[in-house]
Short mmCIF file of C-alpha atoms in Angstrom, two decimals:
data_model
loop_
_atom_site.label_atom_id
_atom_site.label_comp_id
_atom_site.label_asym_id
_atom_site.label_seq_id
_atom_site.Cartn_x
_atom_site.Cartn_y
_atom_site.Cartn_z
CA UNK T 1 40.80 7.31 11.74
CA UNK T 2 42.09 4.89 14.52
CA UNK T 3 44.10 1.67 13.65
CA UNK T 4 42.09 -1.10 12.67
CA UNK T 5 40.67 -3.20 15.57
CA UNK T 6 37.76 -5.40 15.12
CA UNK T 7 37.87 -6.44 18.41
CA UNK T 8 37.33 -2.86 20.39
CA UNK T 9 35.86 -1.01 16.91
CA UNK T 10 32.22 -1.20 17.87
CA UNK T 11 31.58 -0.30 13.75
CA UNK T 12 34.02 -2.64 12.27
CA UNK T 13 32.92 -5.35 14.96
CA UNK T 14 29.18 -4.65 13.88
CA UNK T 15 30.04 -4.88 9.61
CA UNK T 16 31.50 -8.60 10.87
CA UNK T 17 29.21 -9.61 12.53
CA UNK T 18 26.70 -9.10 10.12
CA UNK T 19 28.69 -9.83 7.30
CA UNK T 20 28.87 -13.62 9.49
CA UNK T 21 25.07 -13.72 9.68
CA UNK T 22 24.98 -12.92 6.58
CA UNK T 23 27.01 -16.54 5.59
CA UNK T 24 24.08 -18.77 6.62
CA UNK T 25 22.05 -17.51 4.06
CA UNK T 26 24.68 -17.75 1.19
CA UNK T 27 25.48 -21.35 1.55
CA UNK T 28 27.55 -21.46 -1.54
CA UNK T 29 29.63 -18.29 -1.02
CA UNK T 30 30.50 -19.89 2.56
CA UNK T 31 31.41 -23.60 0.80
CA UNK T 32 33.53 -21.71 -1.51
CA UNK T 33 35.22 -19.54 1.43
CA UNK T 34 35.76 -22.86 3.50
CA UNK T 35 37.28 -24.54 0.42
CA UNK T 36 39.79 -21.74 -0.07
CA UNK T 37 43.21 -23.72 0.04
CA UNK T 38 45.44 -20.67 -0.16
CA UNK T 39 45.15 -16.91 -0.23
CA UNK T 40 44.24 -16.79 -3.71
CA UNK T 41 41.30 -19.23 -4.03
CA UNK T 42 39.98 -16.87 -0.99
CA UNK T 43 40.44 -13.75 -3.36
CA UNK T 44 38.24 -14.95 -6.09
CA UNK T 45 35.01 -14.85 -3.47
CA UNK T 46 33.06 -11.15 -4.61
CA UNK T 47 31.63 -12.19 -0.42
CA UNK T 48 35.17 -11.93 0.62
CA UNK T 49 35.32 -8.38 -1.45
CA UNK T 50 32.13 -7.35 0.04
CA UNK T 51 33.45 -7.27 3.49
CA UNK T 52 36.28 -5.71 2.42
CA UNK T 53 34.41 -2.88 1.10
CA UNK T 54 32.09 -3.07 3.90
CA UNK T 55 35.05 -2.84 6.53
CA UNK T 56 36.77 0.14 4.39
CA UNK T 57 33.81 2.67 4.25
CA UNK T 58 34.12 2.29 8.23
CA UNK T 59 37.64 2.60 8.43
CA UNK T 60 40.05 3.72 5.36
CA UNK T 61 42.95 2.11 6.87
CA UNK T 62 41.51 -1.48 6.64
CA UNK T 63 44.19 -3.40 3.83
CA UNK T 64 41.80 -4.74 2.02
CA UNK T 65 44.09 -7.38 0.59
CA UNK T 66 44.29 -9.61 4.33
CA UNK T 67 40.28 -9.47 4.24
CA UNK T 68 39.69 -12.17 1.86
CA UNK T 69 42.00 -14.30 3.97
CA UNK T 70 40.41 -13.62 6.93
CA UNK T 71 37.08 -14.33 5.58
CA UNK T 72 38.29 -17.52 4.52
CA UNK T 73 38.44 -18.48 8.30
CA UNK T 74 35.70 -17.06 9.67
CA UNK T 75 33.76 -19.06 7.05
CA UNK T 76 34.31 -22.11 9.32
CA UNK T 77 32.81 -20.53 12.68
CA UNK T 78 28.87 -22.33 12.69
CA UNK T 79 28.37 -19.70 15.96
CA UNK T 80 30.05 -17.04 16.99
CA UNK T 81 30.68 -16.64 20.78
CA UNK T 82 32.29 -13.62 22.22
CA UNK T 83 31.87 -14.79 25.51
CA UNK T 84 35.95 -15.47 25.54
CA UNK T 85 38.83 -14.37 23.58
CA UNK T 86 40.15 -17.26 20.88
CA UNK T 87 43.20 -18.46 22.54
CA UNK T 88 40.94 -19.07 25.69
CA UNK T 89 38.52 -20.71 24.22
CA UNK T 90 41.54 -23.37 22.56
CA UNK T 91 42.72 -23.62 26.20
CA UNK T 92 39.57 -24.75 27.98
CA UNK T 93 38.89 -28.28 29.20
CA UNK T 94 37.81 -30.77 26.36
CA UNK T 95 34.13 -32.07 27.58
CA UNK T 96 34.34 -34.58 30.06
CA UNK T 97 38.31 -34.21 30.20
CA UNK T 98 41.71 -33.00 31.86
CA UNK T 99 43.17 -31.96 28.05
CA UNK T 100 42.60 -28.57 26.57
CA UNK T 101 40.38 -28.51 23.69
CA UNK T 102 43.84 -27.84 21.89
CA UNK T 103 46.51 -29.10 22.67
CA UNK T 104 49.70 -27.56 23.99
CA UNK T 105 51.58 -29.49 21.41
CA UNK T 106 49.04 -27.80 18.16
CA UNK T 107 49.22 -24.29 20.00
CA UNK T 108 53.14 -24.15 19.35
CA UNK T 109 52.54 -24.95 16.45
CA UNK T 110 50.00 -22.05 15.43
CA UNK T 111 52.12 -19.81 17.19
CA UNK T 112 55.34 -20.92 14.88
CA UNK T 113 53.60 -19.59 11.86
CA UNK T 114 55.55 -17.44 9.91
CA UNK T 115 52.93 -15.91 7.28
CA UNK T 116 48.95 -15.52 7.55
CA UNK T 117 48.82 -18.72 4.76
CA UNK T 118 49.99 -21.14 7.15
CA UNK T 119 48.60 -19.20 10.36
CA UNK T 120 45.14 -19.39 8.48
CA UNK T 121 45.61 -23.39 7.77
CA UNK T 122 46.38 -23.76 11.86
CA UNK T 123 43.48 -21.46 12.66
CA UNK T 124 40.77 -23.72 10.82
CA UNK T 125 42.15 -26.83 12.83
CA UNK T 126 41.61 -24.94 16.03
CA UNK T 127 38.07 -24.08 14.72
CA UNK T 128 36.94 -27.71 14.02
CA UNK T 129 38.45 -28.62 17.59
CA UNK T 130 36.23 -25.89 19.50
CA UNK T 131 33.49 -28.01 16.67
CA UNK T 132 33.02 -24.17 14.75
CA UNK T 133 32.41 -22.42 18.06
CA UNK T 134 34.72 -19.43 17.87
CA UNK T 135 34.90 -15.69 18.51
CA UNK T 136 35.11 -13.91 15.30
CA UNK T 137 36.54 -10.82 15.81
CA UNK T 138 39.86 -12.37 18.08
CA UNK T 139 39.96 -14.68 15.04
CA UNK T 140 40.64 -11.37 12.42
CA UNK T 141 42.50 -9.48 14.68
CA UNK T 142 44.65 -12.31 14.79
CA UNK T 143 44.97 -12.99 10.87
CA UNK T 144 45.00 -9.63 10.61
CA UNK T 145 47.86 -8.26 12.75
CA UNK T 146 49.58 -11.75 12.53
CA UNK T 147 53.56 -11.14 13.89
CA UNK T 148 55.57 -10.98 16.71
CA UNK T 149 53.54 -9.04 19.10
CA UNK T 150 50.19 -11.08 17.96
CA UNK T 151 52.32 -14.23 19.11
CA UNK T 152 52.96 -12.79 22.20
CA UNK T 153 49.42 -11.79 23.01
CA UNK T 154 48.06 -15.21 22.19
CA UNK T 155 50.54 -17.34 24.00
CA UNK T 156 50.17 -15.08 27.50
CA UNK T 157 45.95 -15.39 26.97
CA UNK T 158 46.65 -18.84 26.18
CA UNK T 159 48.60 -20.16 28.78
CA UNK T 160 47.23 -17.60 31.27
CA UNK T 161 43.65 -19.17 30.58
CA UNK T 162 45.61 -23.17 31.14
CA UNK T 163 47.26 -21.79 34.41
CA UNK T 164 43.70 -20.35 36.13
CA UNK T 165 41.94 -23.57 35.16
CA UNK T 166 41.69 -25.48 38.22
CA UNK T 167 43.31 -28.63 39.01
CA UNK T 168 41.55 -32.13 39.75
#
């Protein structure tokens, strides 16, 4: 088994997505998800264990225990769009302005997180600001492989995306 990528793992991508769709039918399951405050509340959603079970029979080395968290996220993306990597989506033009859609000032901040909690907290903001537009599997990689390295790749697709954007 490979490591766990739901970005490039066509099965584990396919399980998410679905599992996603899946959310607009269950209405209450995705109201609970989104009012998951912390790790735990996300942990007592059996949707949350679904994918988890979902994502292990594709790949063994999935830890089940970050699923939950990430599902807790993904439960405020209205429409995934793959289109663009998260951090390039956050560093596009606001409609009918010069300013990212967020901010320089709020990426820092995400980027400053020290544990998936407070990384998942940041990550909803950034969701409401692209108004629950998002790509979903960036968005788990990113909860999912959370540390130095994920940092890294975020701010260079991040400020790469700011830099080619041009000027007025």
């Amino acid at each position: 088994m490979s490591s766990v990528n739901f970005v490039k793992d066509e099965a584990l991508n396919k399980q998410l997505l679905d599992w996603h769709k899946g959310l607009e039918q269950r209405k209450g399951d995705r109201a609970m998800l989104r009012r998951a405050s912390d790790p735990m509340n996300a942990f007592l959603s059996t949707y949350a264990h679904q994918l988890s079970f979902e994502l292990k029979k594709h790949n063994e080395k999935v830890r089940l225990q970050t699923i939950p968290e990430i599902a807790s996220v993904l439960a405020h993306i209205t429409k995934a769009d793959a289109s663009k990597s998260l951090p390039v989506q956050l560093a596009q033009r606001r409609e009918g302005s010069e300013q990212p859609v967020f901010s320089e000032l709020r990426f820092r901040r995400l980027l400053q997180c020290e544990d998936r909690e407070s990384l998942c907290v940041h990550l909803r903001r950034a969701i409401a600001q692209l108004r629950g537009t998002a790509d979903i599997f960036t968005t788990a990689n990113t909860i999912y492989w959370w540390g130095e390295s994920q940092r890294k790749e975020f701010a260079f697709a991040y400020f790469s995306a700011r830099a080619r954007l041009p000027t007025s």
